Amino acid sequence: MESCCSMKGFLTFIVLRLISKKNMSGEDIREEIRKRKGTRPSPGTVYPVLKYLNKNKFIEEISSKGKIKRYKITKKGKKELNEATNKFCMLFYDMKDDISRRCN
Amino acid sequence: MESCCSMKGFLTFIVLRLISKKNMSGEDIREEIRKRKGTRPSPGTVYPVLKYLNKNKFIEEISSKGKIKRYKITKKGKKELNEATNKFCMLFYDMKDDISRRCN
DNA sequence: TTTCCAATATCGCATAACCGATATAAACAA
DNA sequence: TTGTTTATATCGGTTATGCGATATTGGAAA
């Protein structure tokens, strides 16, 4: 019951954002999130998100030899991400100072 | 099906944070969120959050004449918020530039 | 080849988040 | 008093989020 602010949510946003910065595979994403949150999201968390983003053409597979699938963001995905980022910033515009204070 | 990144979540965090900046009532909070998101959260959304935060001593009622209840953050709430903010910043540290670019 | 491992895929489930509707209560006006 | 408005409270239900478990697949190693 301790710890309010579960911070559940926004995973789709985070994943799309990560891929927009660098082409990534599912495992790359799991690892990057582990670095940031301390916990590695389960496969059952990450792969359905990738599937959803791919299905809706926000990301697409890049030619890959082997079993590792890497994705890159699409035009549509960039547009979507831009809008989502706007919303995020409207909501959290005053987090800027906190971030600066804690992450430099 | 359009618009990924529903951005559902983080409401408890947002509410605690708003109250930490300024003593607020439920309606104050609804209005502030409307300003940021464009949509006014329903009473069924906001009041249960306040109840939860109050019950767990993260916020407390300040003496109020009349029916309007205003809350202020407690010591425990500040501690909790600080930890939550740390997590948030770890997760979104690279949003700083986006926020700067869009919100000035 | 066979064996093993690592990356991906999928399914069912538990929980959380949020909403709509409705109820209560307090203040004020007529 | 009665009626009206506004803030708060609560309940049930829907949707989304993320997890655990398990299956599948391809490559590498033996």
Coordinates of C-alpha atoms (C1' of nucleotides) in Angstrom, one line a residue:
Chain A
M1 CA 0.0 0.0 0.0
E2 CA 3.1 2.2 0.3
S3 CA 4.2 4.2 -2.7
C4 CA 1.4 6.0 -4.5
C5 CA 2.2 7.2 -8.0
S6 CA 2.6 3.8 -9.5
M7 CA 3.6 5.4 -12.8
K8 CA 1.8 2.8 -14.8
G9 CA 1.1 4.0 -18.3
F10 CA 2.9 5.8 -21.1
L11 CA 4.8 2.7 -22.2
T12 CA 3.6 3.0 -25.8
F13 CA 4.8 6.6 -25.8
I14 CA 8.1 5.6 -24.3
V15 CA 8.7 2.8 -26.8
L16 CA 7.8 4.9 -29.8
R17 CA 10.1 7.6 -28.5
L18 CA 13.0 5.3 -28.0
I19 CA 12.7 3.9 -31.5
S20 CA 12.5 7.4 -32.9
K21 CA 15.9 8.1 -31.5
K22 CA 17.5 4.9 -32.5
N23 CA 16.4 1.8 -34.4
M24 CA 15.8 -0.8 -31.8
S25 CA 14.8 -4.4 -31.2
G26 CA 12.5 -5.7 -28.5
E27 CA 15.4 -6.7 -26.4
D28 CA 17.1 -3.3 -26.9
I29 CA 14.0 -1.7 -25.6
R30 CA 13.7 -4.0 -22.6
E31 CA 17.3 -3.2 -21.7
E32 CA 16.9 0.6 -22.1
I33 CA 13.9 0.6 -19.9
R34 CA 15.7 -1.4 -17.3
K35 CA 18.4 1.2 -17.2
R36 CA 15.8 3.9 -16.6
K37 CA 13.4 2.2 -14.3
G38 CA 15.5 -0.5 -12.7
T39 CA 13.1 -3.2 -13.7
R40 CA 13.1 -5.1 -16.9
P41 CA 9.7 -5.2 -18.5
S42 CA 8.5 -8.7 -19.3
P43 CA 8.3 -9.9 -22.9
G44 CA 4.6 -10.0 -22.5
T45 CA 4.7 -6.3 -22.0
V46 CA 7.1 -5.2 -24.7
Y47 CA 6.2 -7.4 -27.7
P48 CA 2.5 -6.6 -27.8
V49 CA 3.4 -2.9 -27.8
L50 CA 5.7 -3.4 -30.8
K51 CA 3.1 -5.4 -32.5
Y52 CA 0.5 -2.7 -32.0
L53 CA 2.9 0.0 -33.2
N54 CA 3.9 -2.0 -36.2
K55 CA 0.3 -3.0 -37.1
N56 CA -0.7 0.7 -37.1
K57 CA 2.4 1.7 -39.2
F58 CA 3.9 3.9 -36.5
I59 CA 7.0 1.8 -36.8
E60 CA 8.3 -0.7 -39.4
E61 CA 10.8 -3.6 -39.5
I62 CA 14.1 -2.8 -41.1
S63 CA 15.7 -5.5 -43.1
S64 CA 17.3 -7.8 -40.7
K65 CA 19.2 -10.9 -41.3
G66 CA 18.7 -13.3 -38.4
K67 CA 16.0 -13.5 -35.9
I68 CA 16.5 -10.1 -34.3
K69 CA 13.9 -7.7 -35.6
R70 CA 14.8 -4.1 -35.5
Y71 CA 12.3 -1.3 -36.0
K72 CA 12.5 2.2 -37.2
I73 CA 9.9 4.9 -36.9
T74 CA 7.8 5.8 -39.9
K75 CA 6.5 9.2 -41.1
K76 CA 3.2 8.4 -39.6
G77 CA 4.9 7.5 -36.4
K78 CA 6.9 10.7 -36.3
K79 CA 3.7 12.7 -36.7
E80 CA 2.0 10.7 -34.0
L81 CA 5.0 11.1 -31.7
N82 CA 5.1 14.8 -32.3
E83 CA 1.5 15.1 -31.2
A84 CA 2.0 12.9 -28.2
T85 CA 5.0 14.9 -27.2
N86 CA 3.0 18.0 -27.4
K87 CA 0.4 16.5 -25.0
F88 CA 3.1 15.3 -22.7
C89 CA 4.7 18.7 -22.5
M90 CA 1.4 20.5 -21.9
L91 CA 0.8 18.1 -19.0
F92 CA 4.3 18.1 -17.6
Y93 CA 5.7 21.4 -18.7
D94 CA 6.7 22.3 -15.1
M95 CA 8.8 19.1 -14.7
K96 CA 11.6 20.8 -16.6
D97 CA 13.2 22.3 -13.6
D98 CA 13.0 19.0 -11.7
I99 CA 14.6 17.1 -14.5
S100 CA 17.4 19.7 -14.7
R101 CA 18.0 19.6 -11.0
R102 CA 18.2 15.8 -10.8
C103 CA 19.7 14.7 -14.1
N104 CA 22.9 16.6 -14.8
Chain B
M1 CA -7.9 3.2 -33.0
E2 CA -6.1 6.3 -34.1
S3 CA -3.7 8.0 -31.6
C4 CA -1.5 5.6 -29.8
C5 CA 0.0 6.9 -26.6
S6 CA -3.3 7.4 -24.7
M7 CA -1.3 8.8 -21.8
K8 CA -3.5 7.2 -19.3
G9 CA -1.9 7.1 -15.9
F10 CA 0.2 9.3 -13.7
L11 CA -2.9 11.1 -12.3
T12 CA -2.1 10.4 -8.7
F13 CA 1.4 11.8 -9.3
I14 CA 0.0 14.9 -11.0
V15 CA -2.5 15.6 -8.3
L16 CA 0.0 15.2 -5.5
R17 CA 2.4 17.5 -7.4
L18 CA -0.3 20.2 -8.0
I19 CA -1.2 20.2 -4.3
S20 CA 2.5 20.4 -3.4
K21 CA 2.7 23.6 -5.3
K22 CA -0.4 25.2 -4.0
N23 CA -3.2 24.2 -1.6
M24 CA -6.1 23.1 -3.8
S25 CA -9.6 21.7 -3.7
G26 CA -11.0 19.0 -6.0
E27 CA -12.5 21.6 -8.3
D28 CA -9.2 23.5 -8.4
I29 CA -7.5 20.4 -9.6
R30 CA -10.1 19.6 -12.2
E31 CA -9.7 23.1 -13.6
E32 CA -5.9 23.0 -13.6
I33 CA -5.9 19.6 -15.4
R34 CA -8.4 21.0 -17.9
K35 CA -6.0 23.8 -18.7
R36 CA -3.2 21.4 -19.3
K37 CA -5.0 18.5 -21.1
G38 CA -8.0 20.3 -22.6
T39 CA -10.4 17.9 -21.0
R40 CA -11.8 18.2 -17.5
P41 CA -11.5 15.0 -15.5
S42 CA -14.8 13.7 -14.1
P43 CA -15.6 13.9 -10.4
G44 CA -15.4 10.1 -10.4
T45 CA -11.8 10.5 -11.4
V46 CA -10.5 13.2 -9.1
Y47 CA -12.3 12.6 -5.8
P48 CA -11.2 9.0 -5.3
V49 CA -7.6 10.1 -5.9
L50 CA -8.0 12.7 -3.2
K51 CA -9.5 10.2 -0.9
Y52 CA -6.7 7.8 -1.4
L53 CA -4.0 10.5 -0.9
N54 CA -5.8 11.7 2.2
K55 CA -6.3 8.3 3.7
N56 CA -2.6 7.5 3.3
K57 CA -1.6 10.9 4.8
F58 CA 0.1 12.2 1.7
I59 CA -2.2 15.2 1.9
E60 CA -4.4 16.6 4.6
E61 CA -7.4 18.9 4.8
I62 CA -6.8 22.4 5.8
S63 CA -9.3 24.2 8.0
S64 CA -12.0 25.3 5.7
K65 CA -15.2 27.2 6.3
G66 CA -17.9 26.0 4.0
K67 CA -18.2 23.0 1.8
I68 CA -15.0 23.5 -0.2
K69 CA -12.2 21.3 1.1
R70 CA -8.7 22.4 0.4
Y71 CA -5.8 20.1 0.8
K72 CA -2.1 20.7 1.5
I73 CA 0.7 18.2 1.2
T74 CA 2.1 16.6 4.3
K75 CA 5.7 15.7 5.3
K76 CA 5.0 12.2 4.2
G77 CA 3.5 13.4 1.0
K78 CA 6.6 15.5 0.3
K79 CA 8.8 12.5 0.8
E80 CA 6.7 10.4 -1.4
L81 CA 6.5 13.0 -4.1
N82 CA 10.3 13.4 -4.0
E83 CA 10.8 9.8 -4.7
A84 CA 8.1 9.7 -7.4
T85 CA 9.7 12.7 -9.0
N86 CA 13.1 10.9 -9.0
K87 CA 11.5 8.0 -10.8
F88 CA 9.8 10.2 -13.2
C89 CA 13.0 12.0 -14.1
M90 CA 14.9 8.8 -14.5
L91 CA 12.3 7.7 -17.0
F92 CA 11.8 10.9 -18.8
Y93 CA 15.1 12.7 -18.4
D94 CA 15.5 13.2 -22.1
M95 CA 12.2 15.0 -22.3
K96 CA 13.8 18.2 -21.0
D97 CA 14.8 19.5 -24.4
D98 CA 11.3 18.8 -25.8
I99 CA 9.7 20.7 -23.0
S100 CA 12.1 23.6 -23.4
R101 CA 11.5 23.7 -27.1
R102 CA 7.7 23.6 -26.8
C103 CA 6.8 25.5 -23.7
N104 CA 8.5 28.9 -23.6
Chain C
dT1 C1' 23.1 -33.4 -37.4
dT2 C1' 21.6 -32.5 -32.7
dT3 C1' 21.6 -29.5 -28.8
dC4 C1' 21.1 -25.3 -26.7
dC5 C1' 20.2 -20.6 -26.2
dA6 C1' 18.3 -16.2 -27.1
dA7 C1' 14.8 -13.3 -29.3
dT8 C1' 10.3 -13.1 -30.4
dA9 C1' 5.2 -14.2 -30.1
dT10 C1' 0.9 -15.0 -27.8
dC11 C1' -2.5 -16.1 -24.3
dG12 C1' -5.0 -15.4 -20.1
dC13 C1' -5.2 -12.9 -16.1
dA14 C1' -4.9 -9.3 -12.4
dT15 C1' -4.9 -4.7 -11.6
dA16 C1' -5.2 0.1 -12.2
dA17 C1' -7.1 4.1 -14.3
dC18 C1' -10.8 6.6 -15.5
dC19 C1' -15.5 7.7 -16.5
dG20 C1' -20.7 8.2 -16.1
dA21 C1' -24.3 8.4 -13.2
dT22 C1' -26.1 9.3 -9.1
dA23 C1' -26.3 10.7 -4.3
dT24 C1' -25.2 13.8 -0.6
dA25 C1' -24.4 18.1 1.6
dA26 C1' -23.7 22.9 2.2
dA27 C1' -24.6 27.6 1.0
dC28 C1' -27.5 31.0 -0.8
dA29 C1' -31.6 33.1 -2.8
dA30 C1' -36.4 33.6 -3.3
Chain D
dT1 C1' -39.5 27.4 4.3
dT2 C1' -38.4 25.8 -0.6
dG3 C1' -35.7 25.6 -4.5
dT4 C1' -31.3 26.0 -6.8
dT5 C1' -26.6 25.7 -7.4
dT6 C1' -22.1 24.0 -6.5
dA7 C1' -18.6 20.9 -4.4
dT8 C1' -17.9 16.6 -2.8
dA9 C1' -18.7 11.5 -2.4
dT10 C1' -19.4 6.9 -4.1
dC11 C1' -20.6 3.0 -6.9
dG12 C1' -20.4 0.0 -11.0
dG13 C1' -18.5 -0.8 -15.1
dT14 C1' -15.2 -0.4 -19.1
dT15 C1' -10.8 -0.1 -20.9
dA16 C1' -6.0 -0.3 -20.9
dT17 C1' -1.7 -1.7 -18.9
dG18 C1' 1.5 -4.8 -17.8
dC19 C1' 2.9 -9.4 -16.1
dG20 C1' 3.7 -14.6 -15.9
dA21 C1' 3.8 -18.5 -18.3
dT22 C1' 4.4 -20.8 -22.2
dA23 C1' 5.3 -21.6 -27.1
dT24 C1' 7.9 -20.9 -31.3
dT25 C1' 11.7 -19.8 -34.1
dG26 C1' 16.3 -19.1 -35.8
dG27 C1' 21.1 -19.2 -35.1
dA28 C1' 25.2 -20.8 -33.0
dA29 C1' 27.8 -24.3 -31.0
dA30 C1' 28.9 -28.9 -30.1

